[in-house]
């Protein structure tokens, strides 16, 4: 089974799993607000996420990504370039307003990854700002962009959906910050560094509660929405509870990142069940 492990590790390391998570959240938005998102936008976001995430992970320092000596990272680099080219191709079919939104999100991502601050620092290195930027980009990509692809009106429910998605990503990032506690530089002042593992979990629990509460503030609260968010909220709490400094290799990178995909599966299943009744 060595070949399966190699393929599985590449699937995770090359950010394909992350791309499926982003795609799942986009489709949840489409189902929740009842819009039909252009297939080209799905393709752009999926392949663009792979290229963008791999650049952020491996390309922050050019000599570690452009001049790659490691064969495995060369394969990831080549795969990322192909995905980026596919994303660029699909970008030509996007509407002007979606493209403008992408430029804004791309600019925020660039500030996050590139050394634009004095002493060759980026926004990622600023104390406590890392998770806020990531959550903002994910919320914009998975809520605002699909809505913008169909309408320019961001109504009350869409605003709540965006805040809810922002909180969700904050929750999902907690297990990663707990995992990276032994690697992160002290200057980052991540949540676990400031509050400890238990304190970071408690903040995560509060975010889950806020995420779930927003469900009932929307103008259109359907039973399927309550059920899916209840089940998903419990899964988030469980994921936080099981997060620890010395976690298994795949706990955060696979299981935590799979939670949006599981949520999407629940939403799709409930919608199909409701429609068949």
Coordinates of C-alpha atoms in Angstrom, one line a residue:
X1 CA 0.0 0.0 0.0
X2 CA 3.0 2.3 -0.2
X3 CA 1.8 3.7 -3.5
X4 CA -1.6 4.6 -1.9
X5 CA 0.2 6.5 0.9
X6 CA 2.3 8.4 -1.6
X7 CA -0.7 9.4 -3.6
X8 CA -2.6 10.3 -0.5
X9 CA 0.3 12.4 0.9
X10 CA 0.5 14.2 -2.5
X11 CA -3.2 14.8 -2.4
X12 CA -2.8 16.6 0.9
X13 CA 0.6 18.3 0.4
X14 CA -0.5 19.6 -3.1
X15 CA -3.5 21.3 -1.5
X16 CA -6.1 19.3 -3.5
X17 CA -7.9 18.5 -0.2
X18 CA -8.1 22.2 0.7
X19 CA -9.5 23.0 -2.8
X20 CA -12.3 20.5 -2.4
X21 CA -13.1 22.0 1.0
X22 CA -13.3 25.5 -0.6
X23 CA -15.4 24.1 -3.4
X24 CA -17.8 22.5 -0.8
X25 CA -18.3 25.8 1.0
X26 CA -19.0 27.5 -2.3
X27 CA -21.7 25.0 -3.2
X28 CA -23.2 25.2 0.3
X29 CA -23.6 29.0 -0.3
X30 CA -25.3 28.3 -3.6
X31 CA -27.7 25.8 -2.0
X32 CA -28.3 28.0 1.0
X33 CA -29.2 31.2 -0.9
X34 CA -30.6 29.3 -3.8
X35 CA -28.4 30.6 -6.7
X36 CA -26.9 28.8 -9.7
X37 CA -23.1 29.5 -9.7
X38 CA -21.3 29.4 -13.1
X39 CA -19.3 26.2 -13.5
X40 CA -16.4 28.3 -14.8
X41 CA -16.2 30.0 -11.4
X42 CA -16.1 26.6 -9.6
X43 CA -13.3 25.5 -11.9
X44 CA -11.4 28.8 -11.4
X45 CA -11.7 28.6 -7.6
X46 CA -10.8 24.9 -7.4
X47 CA -7.6 25.1 -9.5
X48 CA -6.8 28.6 -8.3
X49 CA -6.9 27.5 -4.7
X50 CA -4.4 24.7 -5.4
X51 CA -2.0 27.2 -7.1
X52 CA -2.4 29.9 -4.5
X53 CA -2.2 27.6 -1.5
X54 CA 0.9 25.9 -2.7
X55 CA 2.6 29.2 -3.4
X56 CA 1.8 30.4 0.1
X57 CA 3.0 27.2 1.6
X58 CA 6.1 26.7 -0.4
X59 CA 6.8 29.9 -2.3
X60 CA 7.0 32.6 0.4
X61 CA 10.8 32.3 0.1
X62 CA 11.6 32.1 -3.6
X63 CA 14.7 30.1 -3.3
X64 CA 12.6 27.4 -1.6
X65 CA 10.1 27.2 -4.5
X66 CA 11.6 28.5 -7.7
X67 CA 14.9 26.8 -7.4
X68 CA 13.6 23.5 -6.1
X69 CA 16.1 20.6 -5.6
X70 CA 13.7 18.1 -3.9
X71 CA 12.0 15.8 -6.4
X72 CA 8.8 15.7 -4.5
X73 CA 8.5 19.5 -4.3
X74 CA 9.3 19.7 -8.0
X75 CA 6.3 17.5 -8.6
X76 CA 4.1 19.8 -6.5
X77 CA 5.5 22.8 -8.2
X78 CA 4.8 21.4 -11.7
X79 CA 1.3 20.4 -10.6
X80 CA 0.7 23.9 -9.2
X81 CA 1.8 25.5 -12.4
X82 CA -0.6 23.4 -14.4
X83 CA -3.5 24.1 -12.0
X84 CA -2.7 27.9 -12.2
X85 CA -2.8 27.8 -16.0
X86 CA -6.2 26.1 -15.9
X87 CA -7.4 28.7 -13.4
X88 CA -6.2 31.5 -15.7
X89 CA -8.0 30.0 -18.7
X90 CA -11.3 29.9 -16.8
X91 CA -10.8 33.4 -15.5
X92 CA -11.4 34.8 -19.1
X93 CA -15.0 33.6 -18.8
X94 CA -15.8 35.3 -15.5
X95 CA -17.9 38.5 -15.2
X96 CA -16.3 41.8 -14.6
X97 CA -17.6 42.2 -11.1
X98 CA -16.4 38.7 -10.1
X99 CA -13.0 39.5 -11.6
X100 CA -12.8 42.7 -9.6
X101 CA -13.7 40.8 -6.4
X102 CA -11.0 38.3 -7.2
X103 CA -8.4 41.1 -7.6
X104 CA -9.3 42.3 -4.1
X105 CA -9.0 38.9 -2.6
X106 CA -5.8 38.2 -4.5
X107 CA -4.4 41.5 -3.2
X108 CA -5.2 40.5 0.4
X109 CA -3.6 37.1 -0.3
X110 CA -0.5 38.8 -1.7
X111 CA -0.2 41.0 1.4
X112 CA -0.4 37.8 3.5
X113 CA 2.3 35.9 1.7
X114 CA 4.7 38.5 0.1
X115 CA 7.3 40.5 2.1
X116 CA 5.8 44.0 1.6
X117 CA 6.6 45.3 5.0
X118 CA 9.9 46.6 6.4
X119 CA 12.6 44.1 7.2
X120 CA 11.1 41.7 4.6
X121 CA 8.1 40.9 6.6
X122 CA 4.5 40.1 5.4
X123 CA 1.1 40.4 7.1
X124 CA 1.3 36.7 8.0
X125 CA 4.1 37.5 10.4
X126 CA 2.1 40.2 12.3
X127 CA 0.9 39.3 15.7
X128 CA -2.6 37.7 15.6
X129 CA -3.4 38.8 12.1
X130 CA -2.7 35.5 10.3
X131 CA -6.0 33.7 11.1
X132 CA -8.1 36.9 10.5
X133 CA -6.7 37.3 7.0
X134 CA -7.2 33.6 6.1
X135 CA -10.8 33.7 7.4
X136 CA -11.5 36.9 5.5
X137 CA -10.2 35.4 2.2
X138 CA -12.2 32.2 2.7
X139 CA -15.4 34.0 3.6
X140 CA -15.0 36.3 0.6
X141 CA -14.2 33.4 -1.8
X142 CA -16.9 31.0 -0.6
X143 CA -19.8 33.5 0.0
X144 CA -19.3 36.9 -1.7
X145 CA -17.9 35.7 -5.0
X146 CA -20.6 33.1 -5.8
X147 CA -23.3 35.6 -4.8
X148 CA -21.6 38.3 -6.9
X149 CA -21.5 35.9 -9.9
X150 CA -25.4 36.1 -9.9
X151 CA -26.3 39.4 -8.3
X152 CA -24.6 42.5 -7.0
X153 CA -26.9 42.8 -4.0
X154 CA -25.5 41.6 -0.7
X155 CA -28.6 41.4 1.5
X156 CA -29.1 40.8 5.2
X157 CA -28.9 37.0 4.9
X158 CA -25.8 37.1 2.8
X159 CA -24.1 39.4 5.3
X160 CA -24.9 37.0 8.1
X161 CA -23.7 34.1 5.9
X162 CA -20.4 35.9 5.4
X163 CA -19.9 36.5 9.1
X164 CA -20.9 32.9 9.8
X165 CA -18.4 31.6 7.3
X166 CA -15.7 33.9 8.8
X167 CA -16.3 32.4 12.2
X168 CA -16.3 28.9 10.8
X169 CA -12.8 29.3 9.3
X170 CA -11.5 30.8 12.6
X171 CA -12.7 27.6 14.3
X172 CA -11.1 25.3 11.6
X173 CA -7.8 27.1 12.1
X174 CA -7.6 26.5 15.8
X175 CA -6.5 22.8 15.5
X176 CA -3.8 23.9 13.0
X177 CA -2.5 26.5 15.4
X178 CA -2.5 24.0 18.2
X179 CA -0.6 21.5 16.0
X180 CA 2.0 24.1 15.0
X181 CA 2.5 25.4 18.5
X182 CA 5.9 23.6 18.7
X183 CA 7.0 25.1 15.3
X184 CA 5.7 28.7 15.2
X185 CA 8.0 31.5 16.2
X186 CA 7.0 33.2 19.4
X187 CA 6.6 36.6 17.6
X188 CA 3.5 35.2 15.8
X189 CA 1.6 35.3 19.1
X190 CA -0.9 32.7 17.8
X191 CA -4.0 31.9 19.9
X192 CA -2.4 28.8 21.6
X193 CA 0.7 30.8 22.3
X194 CA -1.3 33.5 24.0
X195 CA -3.9 31.4 25.8
X196 CA -2.5 27.9 25.8
X197 CA -4.1 24.8 24.2
X198 CA -7.1 24.8 26.6
X199 CA -7.7 28.5 26.2
X200 CA -7.5 28.3 22.4
X201 CA -10.1 25.5 22.5
X202 CA -12.4 27.6 24.7
X203 CA -12.2 30.5 22.3
X204 CA -13.0 28.0 19.5
X205 CA -16.1 26.8 21.5
X206 CA -17.3 30.4 21.7
X207 CA -16.9 30.9 17.9
X208 CA -18.8 27.7 17.3
X209 CA -21.7 29.0 19.5
X210 CA -21.7 32.3 17.6
X211 CA -21.6 30.3 14.3
X212 CA -24.6 28.3 15.4
X213 CA -26.6 31.3 16.8
X214 CA -26.3 33.2 13.5
X215 CA -28.4 30.3 11.9
X216 CA -31.5 31.6 13.8
X217 CA -30.9 35.3 12.9
X218 CA -31.5 34.7 9.2
X219 CA -34.8 35.8 7.7
X220 CA -35.3 32.4 6.1
X221 CA -34.6 29.6 8.6
X222 CA -35.5 26.2 7.1
X223 CA -35.5 22.9 9.0
X224 CA -32.8 21.5 6.8
X225 CA -30.6 24.4 7.6
X226 CA -31.1 23.9 11.4
X227 CA -30.4 20.2 11.2
X228 CA -27.3 20.5 9.0
X229 CA -25.8 23.3 11.2
X230 CA -26.6 21.5 14.4
X231 CA -24.8 18.3 13.2
X232 CA -22.0 20.3 11.8
X233 CA -21.7 22.4 15.0
X234 CA -21.3 19.3 17.1
X235 CA -18.6 18.0 14.7
X236 CA -16.8 21.3 15.1
X237 CA -16.9 21.0 18.9
X238 CA -15.6 17.5 18.7
X239 CA -12.8 18.5 16.4
X240 CA -11.8 21.3 18.9
X241 CA -12.0 19.0 21.9
X242 CA -9.7 16.4 20.2
X243 CA -7.2 19.0 19.1
X244 CA -3.9 18.7 21.0
X245 CA -0.3 19.7 20.6
X246 CA 0.9 16.2 19.7
X247 CA -1.8 15.2 17.3
X248 CA -1.6 12.5 14.6
X249 CA -0.1 13.4 11.3
X250 CA -3.4 13.5 9.4
X251 CA -5.7 14.9 12.1
X252 CA -5.6 18.6 11.1
X253 CA -4.4 18.2 7.5
X254 CA -7.1 15.6 6.6
X255 CA -9.8 15.2 9.1
X256 CA -10.3 18.9 10.1
X257 CA -10.0 20.1 6.5
X258 CA -12.5 17.4 5.6
X259 CA -15.2 19.0 7.8
X260 CA -16.4 21.4 5.1
X261 CA -16.8 18.4 2.8
X262 CA -18.7 16.5 5.4
X263 CA -20.9 19.6 6.0
X264 CA -21.5 19.8 2.2
X265 CA -22.5 16.1 2.1
X266 CA -25.0 16.6 5.0
X267 CA -26.6 19.7 3.2
X268 CA -26.8 17.9 -0.1
X269 CA -28.3 14.8 1.5
X270 CA -30.9 16.8 3.4
X271 CA -31.9 18.8 0.3
X272 CA -32.3 15.7 -1.8
X273 CA -34.4 14.0 1.0
X274 CA -36.6 17.1 1.4
X275 CA -37.1 17.5 -2.4
X276 CA -38.1 13.8 -2.7
X277 CA -40.8 14.1 -0.1

